[in-house]
């Protein structure tokens, strides 16, 4: 039925030792021929309407099942969930997949119900009644009782056929619809952000250069920025360095902190130097230039030690 798309999906399938009782017609994928196994080497597909018979390679009669753990490992990697796969013995068809850590004290459990969704939800409501995400394999509409139960648990269900997609590399990810529902749940149950200092006006005079800028990390989320004649305290969200999906710091903010910890110098030997440090430094340069409006390059490549050096002064409290 997949036809030419089979190679794109095949890594998500696992062959079993079973043979199917029917296969799609060679001419039309929506009609079916019966499979007759006379012995392990003699397998036939038979059109019962016309009694046409074709020899069938064993591979074409093998039953495949979906590689569910691989699908969820892929989703975990793209979203940042902590993998924690195990079957829930008390309820048939229910597995715990992962944990979504919203904070050190707030976590969402991720489940997969391959069996009776009613029984799975009833069990989860009885043992904890904590908010969770529960995936299901079917895409049918939920009845009113299931919807009410999810509302009471302040949880969401995600149907795999409706909320996932394959990237151009064959990686399973949440699509926009699934990601939006997850983001809404995270915002609903995540820790309330503490009030942050209001931005102070930073007066950057014309002609200001990067070597006159000073950046000091007060804590992991806040910096003091000083230019000649002006300074201010800023949260990473005020610098445009927050992830729009979960409000966590983006990689460029983490990289800026790494520069601070290394007194403005970063080489391939430093612990914070990832393989994509060149690309991330370029993105960080763009954000700093857009924010302060100072011409020139804030972070330059230094050939003398084959690494990057900030033109501005940067440090942290350690």
CSV table of C-alpha atoms in Angstrom, one decimal:
chain,number,residue,atom,x,y,z
A,1,UNK,CA,0.0,0.0,0.0
A,2,UNK,CA,2.9,2.3,0.6
A,3,UNK,CA,4.3,1.6,-2.8
A,4,UNK,CA,7.3,3.9,-3.7
A,5,UNK,CA,7.2,5.4,-0.2
A,6,UNK,CA,8.0,2.1,1.5
A,7,UNK,CA,11.8,2.9,1.8
A,8,UNK,CA,10.9,6.1,3.7
A,9,UNK,CA,8.8,4.3,6.3
A,10,UNK,CA,10.5,0.9,6.4
A,11,UNK,CA,12.8,1.8,9.3
A,12,UNK,CA,9.7,2.2,11.5
A,13,UNK,CA,8.5,-1.3,10.8
A,14,UNK,CA,9.5,-4.6,12.4
A,15,UNK,CA,8.9,-8.0,10.6
A,16,UNK,CA,7.2,-10.7,12.6
A,17,UNK,CA,7.2,-14.5,12.1
A,18,UNK,CA,3.5,-14.4,11.0
A,19,UNK,CA,2.0,-14.4,7.6
A,20,UNK,CA,-1.0,-12.3,6.7
A,21,UNK,CA,-4.3,-13.8,5.6
A,22,UNK,CA,-4.8,-11.2,2.9
A,23,UNK,CA,-2.7,-8.7,0.9
A,24,UNK,CA,-3.5,-5.7,-1.2
A,25,UNK,CA,-4.3,-6.5,-4.9
A,26,UNK,CA,-1.3,-6.0,-7.2
A,27,UNK,CA,-3.5,-3.7,-9.3
A,28,UNK,CA,-5.4,-1.9,-6.6
A,29,UNK,CA,-4.3,-1.3,-3.0
A,30,UNK,CA,-7.9,-1.0,-1.8
A,31,UNK,CA,-9.0,-4.5,-2.8
A,32,UNK,CA,-7.6,-7.6,-1.2
A,33,UNK,CA,-6.5,-11.0,-2.3
A,34,UNK,CA,-6.4,-14.0,0.0
A,35,UNK,CA,-3.1,-15.6,1.0
A,36,UNK,CA,-2.8,-19.3,0.7
A,37,UNK,CA,0.2,-21.1,2.3
A,38,UNK,CA,0.7,-24.6,0.9
A,39,UNK,CA,4.2,-24.9,2.4
A,40,UNK,CA,7.0,-22.5,3.4
A,41,UNK,CA,8.1,-22.2,-0.2
A,42,UNK,CA,4.7,-22.2,-1.9
A,43,UNK,CA,2.7,-19.1,-1.0
A,44,UNK,CA,0.0,-17.8,-3.3
A,45,UNK,CA,-2.3,-14.7,-3.6
A,46,UNK,CA,-5.7,-15.6,-4.9
A,47,UNK,CA,-8.5,-13.3,-6.2
A,48,UNK,CA,-11.6,-15.1,-5.0
A,49,UNK,CA,-13.8,-13.2,-7.4
A,50,UNK,CA,-11.9,-14.3,-10.5
A,51,UNK,CA,-9.9,-17.2,-9.0
A,52,UNK,CA,-6.7,-15.6,-10.5
A,53,UNK,CA,-3.7,-16.9,-8.7
A,54,UNK,CA,-0.2,-15.4,-8.4
A,55,UNK,CA,2.9,-16.8,-6.7
A,56,UNK,CA,3.7,-14.6,-3.7
A,57,UNK,CA,7.2,-14.0,-2.4
A,58,UNK,CA,7.3,-14.8,1.4
A,59,UNK,CA,8.4,-11.2,2.2
A,60,UNK,CA,5.2,-9.8,0.6
A,61,UNK,CA,3.1,-12.0,3.0
A,62,UNK,CA,5.0,-11.2,6.2
A,63,UNK,CA,3.1,-9.3,8.8
A,64,UNK,CA,4.9,-6.1,10.0
A,65,UNK,CA,4.3,-4.2,13.2
A,66,UNK,CA,5.1,-0.6,14.0
A,67,UNK,CA,8.3,-0.1,16.0
A,68,UNK,CA,6.6,1.9,18.7
A,69,UNK,CA,9.7,2.4,20.9
A,70,UNK,CA,11.7,3.8,18.0
A,71,UNK,CA,8.8,6.3,17.2
A,72,UNK,CA,8.8,7.6,20.8
A,73,UNK,CA,12.6,7.7,21.1
A,74,UNK,CA,12.5,10.0,18.0
A,75,UNK,CA,9.8,12.2,19.5
A,76,UNK,CA,11.7,12.4,22.8
A,77,UNK,CA,14.9,13.5,21.1
A,78,UNK,CA,13.2,16.3,19.2
A,79,UNK,CA,11.2,17.6,22.2
A,80,UNK,CA,13.7,17.0,25.0
A,81,UNK,CA,11.8,14.5,27.0
A,82,UNK,CA,13.7,12.1,29.3
A,83,UNK,CA,13.3,8.5,28.0
A,84,UNK,CA,11.6,6.3,30.7
A,85,UNK,CA,10.0,3.4,28.7
A,86,UNK,CA,8.4,0.6,30.6
A,87,UNK,CA,5.1,-1.3,30.6
A,88,UNK,CA,2.5,-0.6,33.3
A,89,UNK,CA,1.8,-4.1,34.5
A,90,UNK,CA,-1.5,-3.3,36.1
A,91,UNK,CA,-3.2,-2.3,32.9
A,92,UNK,CA,-2.9,-4.1,29.6
A,93,UNK,CA,-1.6,-2.1,26.7
A,94,UNK,CA,-0.5,0.9,28.8
A,95,UNK,CA,3.2,2.0,28.7
A,96,UNK,CA,5.0,4.9,30.3
A,97,UNK,CA,7.2,6.5,27.6
A,98,UNK,CA,9.0,9.5,29.1
A,99,UNK,CA,9.0,12.4,31.5
A,100,UNK,CA,8.7,16.0,30.6
A,101,UNK,CA,10.5,18.1,33.3
A,102,UNK,CA,8.9,21.5,33.5
A,103,UNK,CA,11.0,22.3,36.6
A,104,UNK,CA,12.8,20.4,39.3
A,105,UNK,CA,9.5,20.0,41.1
A,106,UNK,CA,7.0,19.8,38.3
A,107,UNK,CA,7.0,16.8,35.8
A,108,UNK,CA,4.6,15.5,33.3
A,109,UNK,CA,4.4,11.8,32.6
A,110,UNK,CA,4.1,10.6,29.0
A,111,UNK,CA,2.1,7.5,28.3
A,112,UNK,CA,1.1,5.3,25.3
A,113,UNK,CA,-2.2,3.4,25.4
A,114,UNK,CA,-2.2,0.7,22.7
A,115,UNK,CA,-5.2,-1.0,24.3
A,116,UNK,CA,-8.4,0.2,25.9
A,117,UNK,CA,-8.1,3.9,26.4
A,118,UNK,CA,-11.0,3.9,28.9
A,119,UNK,CA,-9.2,1.4,31.1
A,120,UNK,CA,-5.9,3.2,30.8
A,121,UNK,CA,-7.4,6.6,31.9
A,122,UNK,CA,-9.3,5.0,34.7
A,123,UNK,CA,-6.2,3.4,36.1
A,124,UNK,CA,-4.2,6.7,35.8
A,125,UNK,CA,-7.0,8.6,37.5
A,126,UNK,CA,-7.2,6.1,40.3
A,127,UNK,CA,-3.4,5.9,41.1
A,128,UNK,CA,-2.4,9.5,40.8
A,129,UNK,CA,-4.9,11.8,39.0
A,130,UNK,CA,-1.9,13.9,38.1
A,131,UNK,CA,-1.8,15.7,34.7
A,132,UNK,CA,-0.2,13.7,31.9
A,133,UNK,CA,0.1,13.3,28.2
A,134,UNK,CA,-1.3,10.0,26.8
A,135,UNK,CA,-0.8,8.9,23.2
A,136,UNK,CA,-3.1,6.5,21.3
A,137,UNK,CA,-2.7,4.8,18.0
A,138,UNK,CA,-6.1,5.4,16.6
A,139,UNK,CA,-7.5,8.7,15.2
A,140,UNK,CA,-11.2,8.2,16.0
A,141,UNK,CA,-13.2,10.8,18.0
A,142,UNK,CA,-13.3,10.4,21.8
A,143,UNK,CA,-16.7,10.0,23.4
A,144,UNK,CA,-18.0,12.4,25.9
A,145,UNK,CA,-17.0,10.3,29.0
A,146,UNK,CA,-13.4,10.1,27.9
A,147,UNK,CA,-13.3,13.9,27.2
A,148,UNK,CA,-14.7,14.6,30.6
A,149,UNK,CA,-12.2,12.3,32.3
A,150,UNK,CA,-9.3,14.0,30.5
A,151,UNK,CA,-10.7,17.4,31.6
A,152,UNK,CA,-10.9,16.3,35.2
A,153,UNK,CA,-7.3,15.0,35.1
A,154,UNK,CA,-6.2,18.2,33.3
A,155,UNK,CA,-4.5,16.0,30.8
A,156,UNK,CA,-4.4,15.7,27.0
A,157,UNK,CA,-4.5,12.8,24.6
A,158,UNK,CA,-2.6,12.8,21.3
A,159,UNK,CA,-3.5,10.5,18.4
A,160,UNK,CA,-0.4,9.5,16.6
A,161,UNK,CA,-1.8,9.7,13.1
A,162,UNK,CA,-3.0,13.2,13.7
A,163,UNK,CA,-0.3,14.8,15.8
A,164,UNK,CA,2.9,13.5,14.3
A,165,UNK,CA,4.8,13.8,11.0
A,166,UNK,CA,8.0,12.5,9.4
A,167,UNK,CA,10.8,14.9,8.7
A,168,UNK,CA,12.7,14.8,5.4
A,169,UNK,CA,15.2,12.5,7.2
A,170,UNK,CA,12.5,10.1,8.3
A,171,UNK,CA,12.5,11.3,12.0
A,172,UNK,CA,9.1,11.2,13.7
A,173,UNK,CA,8.2,14.6,15.3
A,174,UNK,CA,5.1,16.3,16.7
A,175,UNK,CA,3.5,18.4,14.0
A,176,UNK,CA,2.3,22.0,14.7
A,177,UNK,CA,-1.0,20.9,16.0
A,178,UNK,CA,0.5,18.4,18.5
A,179,UNK,CA,3.2,20.8,19.6
A,180,UNK,CA,0.7,23.6,20.2
A,181,UNK,CA,-1.4,21.3,22.5
A,182,UNK,CA,1.7,20.2,24.4
A,183,UNK,CA,2.8,23.9,24.8
A,184,UNK,CA,-0.6,24.8,26.2
A,185,UNK,CA,-0.4,22.0,28.7
A,186,UNK,CA,3.1,23.0,29.7
A,187,UNK,CA,2.0,26.6,30.3
A,188,UNK,CA,-1.0,25.4,32.3
A,189,UNK,CA,1.0,23.2,34.7
A,190,UNK,CA,4.5,24.7,34.6
A,191,UNK,CA,5.9,26.9,37.4
A,192,UNK,CA,4.7,30.5,37.4
A,193,UNK,CA,7.6,32.7,36.3
A,194,UNK,CA,8.9,35.0,39.0
A,195,UNK,CA,8.6,38.7,38.4
A,196,UNK,CA,11.7,39.9,36.5
A,197,UNK,CA,13.3,43.3,36.8
A,198,UNK,CA,11.8,45.8,34.5
A,199,UNK,CA,14.2,46.7,31.6
A,200,UNK,CA,16.2,49.8,32.2
A,201,UNK,CA,16.8,52.1,29.4
A,202,UNK,CA,20.2,51.4,27.8
A,203,UNK,CA,21.4,54.5,26.0
A,204,UNK,CA,23.8,53.4,23.3
A,205,UNK,CA,25.5,56.5,21.9
A,206,UNK,CA,26.3,56.8,18.2
A,207,UNK,CA,29.8,55.6,17.6
A,208,UNK,CA,29.8,53.1,20.5
A,209,UNK,CA,32.1,50.1,19.7
A,210,UNK,CA,32.0,46.6,20.9
A,211,UNK,CA,35.2,46.9,22.9
A,212,UNK,CA,33.5,49.4,25.2
A,213,UNK,CA,30.7,47.0,26.1
A,214,UNK,CA,30.7,45.0,29.3
A,215,UNK,CA,28.5,42.0,30.1
A,216,UNK,CA,28.3,40.4,33.5
A,217,UNK,CA,26.2,37.4,34.4
A,218,UNK,CA,24.4,38.0,37.7
A,219,UNK,CA,22.8,34.6,37.6
A,220,UNK,CA,22.0,32.0,34.9
A,221,UNK,CA,19.0,34.0,33.7
A,222,UNK,CA,20.1,37.6,34.2
A,223,UNK,CA,22.9,39.9,33.0
A,224,UNK,CA,24.1,43.4,33.6
A,225,UNK,CA,25.1,45.2,30.4
A,226,UNK,CA,27.2,48.4,30.5
A,227,UNK,CA,28.1,50.8,27.8
A,228,UNK,CA,29.8,54.2,28.2
A,229,UNK,CA,27.3,56.4,30.2
A,230,UNK,CA,24.6,53.7,30.7
A,231,UNK,CA,23.9,50.3,32.1
A,232,UNK,CA,21.0,48.0,32.8
A,233,UNK,CA,19.9,44.6,34.1
A,234,UNK,CA,18.2,42.2,31.6
A,235,UNK,CA,16.6,38.8,31.6
A,236,UNK,CA,17.3,36.5,28.7
A,237,UNK,CA,13.6,36.9,27.6
A,238,UNK,CA,14.2,40.6,27.1
A,239,UNK,CA,17.1,39.9,24.7
A,240,UNK,CA,15.0,37.7,22.4
A,241,UNK,CA,16.7,34.5,23.6
A,242,UNK,CA,13.7,32.6,24.9
A,243,UNK,CA,12.3,29.5,23.1
A,244,UNK,CA,8.8,30.4,21.8
A,245,UNK,CA,7.5,26.9,22.6
A,246,UNK,CA,8.6,26.5,26.3
A,247,UNK,CA,10.1,29.9,27.3
A,248,UNK,CA,13.4,28.2,28.1
A,249,UNK,CA,16.8,29.8,27.1
A,250,UNK,CA,17.9,29.1,23.5
A,251,UNK,CA,21.3,27.7,22.6
A,252,UNK,CA,22.7,31.2,21.9
A,253,UNK,CA,22.0,32.2,25.6
A,254,UNK,CA,23.7,29.1,26.8
A,255,UNK,CA,26.7,29.8,24.6
A,256,UNK,CA,26.9,33.4,25.9
A,257,UNK,CA,27.1,32.0,29.4
A,258,UNK,CA,29.9,29.7,28.2
A,259,UNK,CA,31.9,32.7,26.9
A,260,UNK,CA,31.3,34.4,30.3
A,261,UNK,CA,32.6,31.3,32.2
A,262,UNK,CA,35.7,31.3,29.9
A,263,UNK,CA,36.4,35.1,30.2
A,264,UNK,CA,35.3,35.7,26.6
A,265,UNK,CA,37.5,33.0,24.9
A,266,UNK,CA,36.3,29.7,23.5
A,267,UNK,CA,38.4,27.0,21.8
A,268,UNK,CA,37.7,23.5,20.6
A,269,UNK,CA,39.3,22.2,23.8
A,270,UNK,CA,36.8,24.0,26.1
A,271,UNK,CA,34.1,21.9,27.7
A,272,UNK,CA,31.3,24.2,26.3
A,273,UNK,CA,32.5,24.0,22.7
A,274,UNK,CA,30.0,21.9,20.8
A,275,UNK,CA,30.5,20.8,17.2
A,276,UNK,CA,28.2,23.5,15.9
A,277,UNK,CA,29.9,26.4,17.9
A,278,UNK,CA,30.6,28.2,14.7
A,279,UNK,CA,27.0,28.3,13.6
A,280,UNK,CA,25.7,29.2,17.1
A,281,UNK,CA,28.3,32.0,17.5
A,282,UNK,CA,27.1,33.4,14.2
A,283,UNK,CA,23.5,33.4,15.4
A,284,UNK,CA,24.6,34.9,18.7
A,285,UNK,CA,26.4,37.7,16.9
A,286,UNK,CA,23.2,38.4,15.0
A,287,UNK,CA,21.1,38.6,18.2
A,288,UNK,CA,23.6,40.9,20.0
A,289,UNK,CA,23.9,43.3,17.0
A,290,UNK,CA,20.1,43.4,16.6
A,291,UNK,CA,19.6,44.1,20.3
A,292,UNK,CA,22.3,46.8,20.9
A,293,UNK,CA,22.5,48.2,17.4
A,294,UNK,CA,26.2,48.5,17.5
A,295,UNK,CA,28.1,48.0,14.2
A,296,UNK,CA,30.9,45.5,13.8
A,297,UNK,CA,31.3,41.9,14.9
A,298,UNK,CA,30.8,41.2,18.7
A,299,UNK,CA,32.6,37.8,18.6
A,300,UNK,CA,35.5,37.2,16.3
A,301,UNK,CA,37.5,34.2,15.2
A,302,UNK,CA,41.1,34.4,16.3
A,303,UNK,CA,43.5,32.5,14.1
A,304,UNK,CA,46.3,32.8,16.7
A,305,UNK,CA,44.8,30.2,18.9
A,306,UNK,CA,42.1,28.8,16.5
A,307,UNK,CA,39.1,29.8,18.6
A,308,UNK,CA,36.6,32.6,19.2
A,309,UNK,CA,37.1,35.7,21.3
A,310,UNK,CA,34.5,38.3,22.4
A,311,UNK,CA,35.4,41.9,21.4
A,312,UNK,CA,33.4,43.0,24.5
A,313,UNK,CA,34.3,42.2,28.1
A,314,UNK,CA,32.3,39.4,29.6
A,315,UNK,CA,32.4,37.4,32.9
A,316,UNK,CA,30.2,35.7,35.5
A,317,UNK,CA,30.0,35.2,39.2
A,318,UNK,CA,31.2,31.7,38.6
